[in-house]
């Protein structure tokens, strides 16, 4: 079926979906029923690892009831006020990151386009973009040059926050609740696929990349951002210095002592990321250190801006750049699905 301009299908059997009622989709083949919440289809085949279906539905019901009462910032505050498992210091860290998300996404898009376009930003007009793990949808706001675009995430509760962000930005972009490992799309649908700070959270990274590759057109581009497994800086998900470098059991113990829930993730080094993308069948893979744009820097306090300036300076020096690739905070990667004409076509 055509859902808000994007062709979707059953994530289990790939048969046609029908909409017999306002808030439900039904698969014509396997007869599986998929509910809809505030216009967001719930097409998951497995629950979010952090929360079961019933517990999330209870939280979603609260968010739906108060959806029209807040702007984005207020809705984020309401979300964390009803999430007792997130301690206040973590909620403040996450909120700051969420509010800076659009500026960060604009910087990342520029960097990916430069890395993929032989030193120039690519022409992306009339290009369909899929974001897997879109969270609260900052990249969907930032990617205004990509039309159409669609966001997928396993967390229905976060998609409601994303819907609020899109509403506040005056955008009507389809959001789908689905598993990265079972995407509800036909083959060869998208020109670009993005996983921004999401790959590390996928339950099965190989299967998720297989699904993204399947949904991409021949010659389509892949954009990835993910924390570096060996970063010595603050962990972006916990705020713990060298939290990515520490054994996961140590990081988990520290987070539990702070009253929080340890992240469920598989972090990758630069080499591991490159191998994973290659094994998935992507070509033209480039793993690199992203720049930090002026718009991104403006959201940080002065000490962090000073550290970013040092990072950018070090990134320009070959020896230090290699060290940063090993121990820097974040990795970017670009790749491409094999184009018609084979490998030679990727070099044009």
Tab-separated table of C-alpha atoms in Angstrom:
chain	number	residue	atom	x	y	z
A	1	UNK	CA	0.000	0.000	0.000
A	2	UNK	CA	1.010	3.605	-0.497
A	3	UNK	CA	1.399	5.239	2.922
A	4	UNK	CA	1.928	8.998	2.809
A	5	UNK	CA	3.763	8.686	-0.496
A	6	UNK	CA	5.931	5.675	0.470
A	7	UNK	CA	5.189	2.098	-0.614
A	8	UNK	CA	5.096	-0.174	2.462
A	9	UNK	CA	4.414	-3.885	2.897
A	10	UNK	CA	4.070	-6.498	5.624
A	11	UNK	CA	7.417	-6.816	7.459
A	12	UNK	CA	6.875	-10.563	7.935
A	13	UNK	CA	5.680	-11.949	4.603
A	14	UNK	CA	6.154	-8.866	2.320
A	15	UNK	CA	2.559	-9.127	1.106
A	16	UNK	CA	0.220	-6.167	0.608
A	17	UNK	CA	-1.108	-4.164	3.539
A	18	UNK	CA	-4.670	-2.879	3.665
A	19	UNK	CA	-6.307	-0.280	5.918
A	20	UNK	CA	-9.814	-1.519	6.792
A	21	UNK	CA	-10.176	1.001	9.626
A	22	UNK	CA	-8.634	4.309	10.642
A	23	UNK	CA	-6.220	2.892	13.229
A	24	UNK	CA	-5.281	-0.540	11.908
A	25	UNK	CA	-3.419	-2.109	8.998
A	26	UNK	CA	-3.943	-5.740	7.983
A	27	UNK	CA	-1.692	-7.943	5.851
A	28	UNK	CA	-3.560	-9.468	2.923
A	29	UNK	CA	-1.293	-12.540	3.010
A	30	UNK	CA	-0.622	-13.573	6.618
A	31	UNK	CA	-3.600	-11.642	8.085
A	32	UNK	CA	-1.407	-10.088	10.764
A	33	UNK	CA	-2.923	-6.904	12.204
A	34	UNK	CA	-0.843	-3.816	12.938
A	35	UNK	CA	-2.253	-0.993	15.106
A	36	UNK	CA	-1.697	2.697	14.404
A	37	UNK	CA	-1.080	5.383	17.034
A	38	UNK	CA	-1.511	9.044	16.068
A	39	UNK	CA	-1.049	8.038	12.443
A	40	UNK	CA	2.096	5.962	13.123
A	41	UNK	CA	1.798	2.286	12.044
A	42	UNK	CA	3.255	-0.186	14.552
A	43	UNK	CA	4.846	-2.730	12.211
A	44	UNK	CA	7.226	-4.346	14.691
A	45	UNK	CA	7.869	-8.073	14.693
A	46	UNK	CA	9.708	-7.931	18.053
A	47	UNK	CA	9.644	-5.546	21.032
A	48	UNK	CA	12.160	-2.852	21.880
A	49	UNK	CA	14.946	-4.515	23.947
A	50	UNK	CA	14.470	-1.862	26.643
A	51	UNK	CA	10.728	-2.337	27.219
A	52	UNK	CA	8.024	-4.891	26.424
A	53	UNK	CA	4.963	-4.235	24.285
A	54	UNK	CA	2.516	-3.857	27.196
A	55	UNK	CA	4.745	-1.576	29.264
A	56	UNK	CA	5.456	0.617	26.263
A	57	UNK	CA	1.778	0.818	25.338
A	58	UNK	CA	1.031	2.147	28.848
A	59	UNK	CA	3.686	4.840	28.391
A	60	UNK	CA	2.484	5.616	24.873
A	61	UNK	CA	-1.084	6.072	26.146
A	62	UNK	CA	0.144	8.762	28.569
A	63	UNK	CA	2.060	10.524	25.807
A	64	UNK	CA	-0.922	10.437	23.454
A	65	UNK	CA	-3.192	11.944	26.111
A	66	UNK	CA	-0.872	14.927	26.587
A	67	UNK	CA	0.430	15.229	23.026
A	68	UNK	CA	-1.375	18.495	22.286
A	69	UNK	CA	-0.484	20.119	25.624
A	70	UNK	CA	3.218	20.817	25.021
A	71	UNK	CA	5.778	22.137	22.602
A	72	UNK	CA	8.797	19.910	21.864
A	73	UNK	CA	10.834	20.936	24.909
A	74	UNK	CA	7.848	20.570	27.212
A	75	UNK	CA	7.000	17.182	25.715
A	76	UNK	CA	10.557	15.969	26.352
A	77	UNK	CA	10.262	17.137	29.975
A	78	UNK	CA	6.918	15.334	30.287
A	79	UNK	CA	8.467	12.185	28.814
A	80	UNK	CA	11.287	12.085	31.358
A	81	UNK	CA	8.970	13.057	34.224
A	82	UNK	CA	7.176	9.788	33.456
A	83	UNK	CA	10.373	7.747	33.038
A	84	UNK	CA	11.543	7.034	36.575
A	85	UNK	CA	14.305	4.662	35.431
A	86	UNK	CA	16.237	7.608	33.921
A	87	UNK	CA	18.018	9.585	36.686
A	88	UNK	CA	17.851	13.402	36.501
A	89	UNK	CA	21.486	13.832	35.429
A	90	UNK	CA	20.972	11.439	32.508
A	91	UNK	CA	17.665	13.093	31.572
A	92	UNK	CA	19.425	16.470	31.417
A	93	UNK	CA	22.174	14.985	29.209
A	94	UNK	CA	19.654	13.373	26.871
A	95	UNK	CA	17.468	16.484	26.677
A	96	UNK	CA	20.435	18.663	25.735
A	97	UNK	CA	21.349	16.189	23.000
A	98	UNK	CA	17.760	16.015	21.715
A	99	UNK	CA	17.394	19.788	21.481
A	100	UNK	CA	20.711	20.081	19.622
A	101	UNK	CA	19.766	17.240	17.289
A	102	UNK	CA	18.795	19.232	14.190
A	103	UNK	CA	22.019	21.258	14.210
A	104	UNK	CA	24.029	18.066	14.652
A	105	UNK	CA	22.144	16.338	11.825
A	106	UNK	CA	22.750	19.243	9.426
A	107	UNK	CA	26.468	19.000	10.123
A	108	UNK	CA	26.459	15.239	9.639
A	109	UNK	CA	24.563	15.466	6.337
A	110	UNK	CA	27.070	17.984	4.985
A	111	UNK	CA	29.951	15.715	6.049
A	112	UNK	CA	28.399	12.579	4.521
A	113	UNK	CA	27.625	14.360	1.269
A	114	UNK	CA	31.178	15.697	1.045
A	115	UNK	CA	32.648	12.258	1.785
A	116	UNK	CA	30.435	10.605	-0.837
A	117	UNK	CA	30.637	13.291	-3.509
A	118	UNK	CA	34.398	13.475	-4.166
A	119	UNK	CA	34.836	16.693	-2.193
A	120	UNK	CA	31.581	18.385	-3.181
A	121	UNK	CA	28.088	18.245	-1.743
A	122	UNK	CA	25.999	15.915	-3.857
A	123	UNK	CA	22.912	16.874	-5.786
A	124	UNK	CA	20.178	15.081	-3.849
A	125	UNK	CA	17.096	16.604	-5.476
A	126	UNK	CA	14.294	14.077	-6.046
A	127	UNK	CA	16.076	11.529	-3.834
A	128	UNK	CA	14.179	9.226	-1.462
A	129	UNK	CA	15.834	8.947	1.960
A	130	UNK	CA	15.255	6.280	4.607
A	131	UNK	CA	16.457	6.807	8.166
A	132	UNK	CA	16.586	3.646	10.259
A	133	UNK	CA	16.672	4.408	13.972
A	134	UNK	CA	15.348	7.928	13.485
A	135	UNK	CA	14.477	8.417	17.166
A	136	UNK	CA	12.952	11.870	17.632
A	137	UNK	CA	13.468	12.726	13.934
A	138	UNK	CA	16.052	15.559	14.008
A	139	UNK	CA	17.684	14.326	10.801
A	140	UNK	CA	14.334	14.209	9.027
A	141	UNK	CA	13.937	17.904	9.839
A	142	UNK	CA	17.484	18.707	8.712
A	143	UNK	CA	17.291	16.733	5.445
A	144	UNK	CA	14.984	19.206	3.706
A	145	UNK	CA	16.721	18.688	0.335
A	146	UNK	CA	15.777	14.985	0.286
A	147	UNK	CA	12.269	14.272	-1.015
A	148	UNK	CA	10.566	12.049	-0.062
A	149	UNK	CA	11.960	10.897	3.262
A	150	UNK	CA	10.726	8.478	5.916
A	151	UNK	CA	11.808	7.556	9.436
A	152	UNK	CA	11.749	4.143	11.115
A	153	UNK	CA	12.378	3.336	14.769
A	154	UNK	CA	11.646	0.422	17.090
A	155	UNK	CA	10.611	2.761	19.936
A	156	UNK	CA	7.030	3.941	19.438
A	157	UNK	CA	7.340	6.284	22.426
A	158	UNK	CA	10.258	8.099	20.778
A	159	UNK	CA	8.414	8.343	17.496
A	160	UNK	CA	5.696	10.312	19.303
A	161	UNK	CA	8.373	12.795	20.383
A	162	UNK	CA	9.568	12.773	16.772
A	163	UNK	CA	6.032	13.498	15.583
A	164	UNK	CA	5.929	16.479	17.947
A	165	UNK	CA	9.248	17.717	16.514
A	166	UNK	CA	7.942	17.410	12.960
A	167	UNK	CA	4.675	19.109	13.897
A	168	UNK	CA	6.559	22.018	15.464
A	169	UNK	CA	8.681	22.321	12.299
A	170	UNK	CA	5.564	22.337	10.115
A	171	UNK	CA	6.513	19.054	8.413
A	172	UNK	CA	4.365	16.078	7.452
A	173	UNK	CA	6.830	13.191	7.091
A	174	UNK	CA	5.850	9.517	7.487
A	175	UNK	CA	7.081	7.759	10.619
A	176	UNK	CA	6.916	3.974	10.993
A	177	UNK	CA	7.477	1.879	14.094
A	178	UNK	CA	9.393	-1.157	12.857
A	179	UNK	CA	12.440	-3.312	13.547
A	180	UNK	CA	15.633	-2.560	11.650
A	181	UNK	CA	15.922	-6.299	11.048
A	182	UNK	CA	12.495	-6.492	9.327
A	183	UNK	CA	11.873	-3.313	7.351
A	184	UNK	CA	8.391	-2.894	5.808
A	185	UNK	CA	9.572	-1.774	2.371
A	186	UNK	CA	9.784	-3.188	-1.126
A	187	UNK	CA	13.250	-3.856	-2.599
A	188	UNK	CA	15.066	-0.993	-4.323
A	189	UNK	CA	12.942	1.816	-2.874
A	190	UNK	CA	15.444	4.383	-1.551
A	191	UNK	CA	18.304	6.465	-2.957
A	192	UNK	CA	19.846	7.061	0.489
A	193	UNK	CA	19.769	5.125	3.760
A	194	UNK	CA	20.966	6.571	7.061
A	195	UNK	CA	21.708	5.137	10.503
A	196	UNK	CA	22.658	8.074	12.746
A	197	UNK	CA	23.731	6.885	16.216
A	198	UNK	CA	21.595	3.781	15.682
A	199	UNK	CA	23.783	0.976	14.311
A	200	UNK	CA	25.223	0.280	17.767
A	201	UNK	CA	21.689	-0.364	19.097
A	202	UNK	CA	20.463	-2.774	16.413
A	203	UNK	CA	19.753	-6.215	17.853
A	204	UNK	CA	21.344	-7.903	14.830
A	205	UNK	CA	23.655	-5.516	12.985
A	206	UNK	CA	24.256	-7.881	10.068
A	207	UNK	CA	20.545	-8.492	9.497
A	208	UNK	CA	19.733	-4.784	9.820
A	209	UNK	CA	22.335	-3.871	7.204
A	210	UNK	CA	21.036	-6.652	4.950
A	211	UNK	CA	17.565	-5.108	5.232
A	212	UNK	CA	18.843	-1.610	4.511
A	213	UNK	CA	20.736	-2.901	1.471
A	214	UNK	CA	17.593	-4.667	0.240
A	215	UNK	CA	15.553	-1.461	0.522
A	216	UNK	CA	18.179	0.609	-1.331
A	217	UNK	CA	18.199	1.115	-5.088
A	218	UNK	CA	21.267	-0.011	-7.074
A	219	UNK	CA	23.845	2.759	-6.698
A	220	UNK	CA	22.164	4.128	-3.544
A	221	UNK	CA	24.321	5.651	-0.804
A	222	UNK	CA	24.649	4.638	2.851
A	223	UNK	CA	25.434	7.151	5.635
A	224	UNK	CA	26.488	5.952	9.115
A	225	UNK	CA	27.388	7.720	12.374
A	226	UNK	CA	28.273	5.638	15.426
A	227	UNK	CA	30.303	6.066	18.647
A	228	UNK	CA	33.848	4.726	18.553
A	229	UNK	CA	34.325	1.576	20.646
A	230	UNK	CA	37.737	2.815	21.803
A	231	UNK	CA	36.885	6.459	22.497
A	232	UNK	CA	38.632	7.964	25.513
A	233	UNK	CA	36.154	10.857	25.657
A	234	UNK	CA	32.774	11.018	27.401
A	235	UNK	CA	30.370	8.252	26.446
A	236	UNK	CA	27.558	9.918	24.423
A	237	UNK	CA	24.939	7.653	25.995
A	238	UNK	CA	26.062	7.687	29.635
A	239	UNK	CA	28.323	10.731	30.015
A	240	UNK	CA	31.021	8.516	31.586
A	241	UNK	CA	34.561	9.382	30.512
A	242	UNK	CA	36.016	6.485	28.515
A	243	UNK	CA	32.658	4.739	28.976
A	244	UNK	CA	32.911	3.349	25.447
A	245	UNK	CA	36.425	2.043	26.080
A	246	UNK	CA	35.601	0.349	29.380
A	247	UNK	CA	34.272	-3.213	29.390
A	248	UNK	CA	30.491	-3.094	29.017
A	249	UNK	CA	30.052	-4.765	32.411
A	250	UNK	CA	31.998	-1.924	34.083
A	251	UNK	CA	30.014	0.768	32.303
A	252	UNK	CA	26.781	-1.033	33.188
A	253	UNK	CA	27.770	-1.203	36.864
A	254	UNK	CA	28.531	2.540	36.966
A	255	UNK	CA	25.217	3.391	35.289
A	256	UNK	CA	23.297	1.181	37.730
A	257	UNK	CA	24.976	2.893	40.681
A	258	UNK	CA	23.754	6.196	39.219
A	259	UNK	CA	20.217	4.806	39.172
A	260	UNK	CA	20.017	4.390	35.389
A	261	UNK	CA	19.549	1.600	32.864
A	262	UNK	CA	22.743	0.430	31.109
A	263	UNK	CA	22.723	0.871	27.339
A	264	UNK	CA	22.066	-2.262	25.287
A	265	UNK	CA	24.493	-1.931	22.405
A	266	UNK	CA	27.417	-3.284	20.418
A	267	UNK	CA	29.998	-0.578	19.825
A	268	UNK	CA	32.419	-0.811	16.907
A	269	UNK	CA	35.961	0.337	16.218
A	270	UNK	CA	36.887	1.894	12.871
A	271	UNK	CA	38.198	-1.445	11.604
A	272	UNK	CA	35.169	-3.383	12.814
A	273	UNK	CA	32.808	-0.877	11.191
A	274	UNK	CA	34.609	-1.123	7.864
A	275	UNK	CA	34.541	-4.943	7.951
A	276	UNK	CA	30.869	-5.041	8.924
A	277	UNK	CA	29.853	-2.840	5.998
A	278	UNK	CA	32.026	-4.836	3.608
A	279	UNK	CA	30.544	-8.143	4.796
A	280	UNK	CA	27.062	-6.688	4.260
A	281	UNK	CA	27.900	-6.105	0.597
A	282	UNK	CA	28.521	-2.359	0.498
A	283	UNK	CA	31.240	-0.983	-1.771
A	284	UNK	CA	33.198	2.270	-1.821
A	285	UNK	CA	33.377	2.213	1.985
A	286	UNK	CA	35.062	5.127	3.711
A	287	UNK	CA	35.368	5.397	7.515
A	288	UNK	CA	36.504	8.792	8.738
A	289	UNK	CA	36.412	11.406	11.509
A	290	UNK	CA	33.549	13.888	11.106
A	291	UNK	CA	34.036	17.654	11.438
A	292	UNK	CA	32.036	19.569	14.047
A	293	UNK	CA	30.176	22.466	12.433
A	294	UNK	CA	29.906	25.954	13.926
A	295	UNK	CA	26.151	25.431	14.366
A	296	UNK	CA	26.821	22.286	16.394
A	297	UNK	CA	29.468	23.961	18.536
A	298	UNK	CA	27.111	26.762	19.506
A	299	UNK	CA	25.057	24.303	21.590
A	300	UNK	CA	27.994	23.421	23.876
A	301	UNK	CA	29.480	25.288	26.871
A	302	UNK	CA	32.807	27.090	26.444
A	303	UNK	CA	35.054	24.258	27.781
A	304	UNK	CA	33.520	21.779	25.338
A	305	UNK	CA	33.856	24.250	22.462
A	306	UNK	CA	37.551	24.576	23.308
A	307	UNK	CA	37.944	20.786	23.263
A	308	UNK	CA	36.167	20.646	19.889
A	309	UNK	CA	38.580	23.251	18.511
A	310	UNK	CA	41.511	21.050	19.581
A	311	UNK	CA	39.826	18.015	18.011
A	312	UNK	CA	39.345	19.813	14.691
A	313	UNK	CA	42.951	21.032	14.709
A	314	UNK	CA	44.241	17.520	15.414
A	315	UNK	CA	42.009	16.124	12.663
A	316	UNK	CA	43.991	18.122	10.089
A	317	UNK	CA	47.356	16.553	11.035
A	318	UNK	CA	48.042	13.099	9.530
A	319	UNK	CA	49.661	11.530	12.611
A	320	UNK	CA	47.082	12.861	15.049
A	321	UNK	CA	44.281	12.030	12.630
A	322	UNK	CA	45.256	8.355	12.758
A	323	UNK	CA	45.288	8.451	16.570
A	324	UNK	CA	41.864	10.090	16.594
A	325	UNK	CA	40.592	7.420	14.229
A	326	UNK	CA	41.579	4.906	16.909
A	327	UNK	CA	40.482	6.804	20.025
A	328	UNK	CA	38.267	9.682	18.825
A	329	UNK	CA	34.664	10.027	20.006
A	330	UNK	CA	32.740	9.325	16.828
A	331	UNK	CA	33.043	7.542	13.506
A	332	UNK	CA	31.365	8.339	10.213
A	333	UNK	CA	31.099	5.934	7.310
A	334	UNK	CA	29.764	6.096	3.784
A	335	UNK	CA	29.198	3.262	1.352
A	336	UNK	CA	27.214	2.374	-1.724
A	337	UNK	CA	25.111	-0.447	-3.067
A	338	UNK	CA	26.514	-1.932	-6.252
A	339	UNK	CA	25.330	0.187	-9.172
A	340	UNK	CA	24.313	-0.978	-12.653
A	341	UNK	CA	27.569	-1.464	-14.514
A	342	UNK	CA	29.343	-2.929	-11.497
A	343	UNK	CA	32.321	-1.544	-9.603
A	344	UNK	CA	33.376	0.717	-12.470
A	345	UNK	CA	30.162	2.694	-12.078
A	346	UNK	CA	31.092	3.557	-8.477
A	347	UNK	CA	34.233	5.333	-9.680
A	348	UNK	CA	32.423	7.768	-11.934
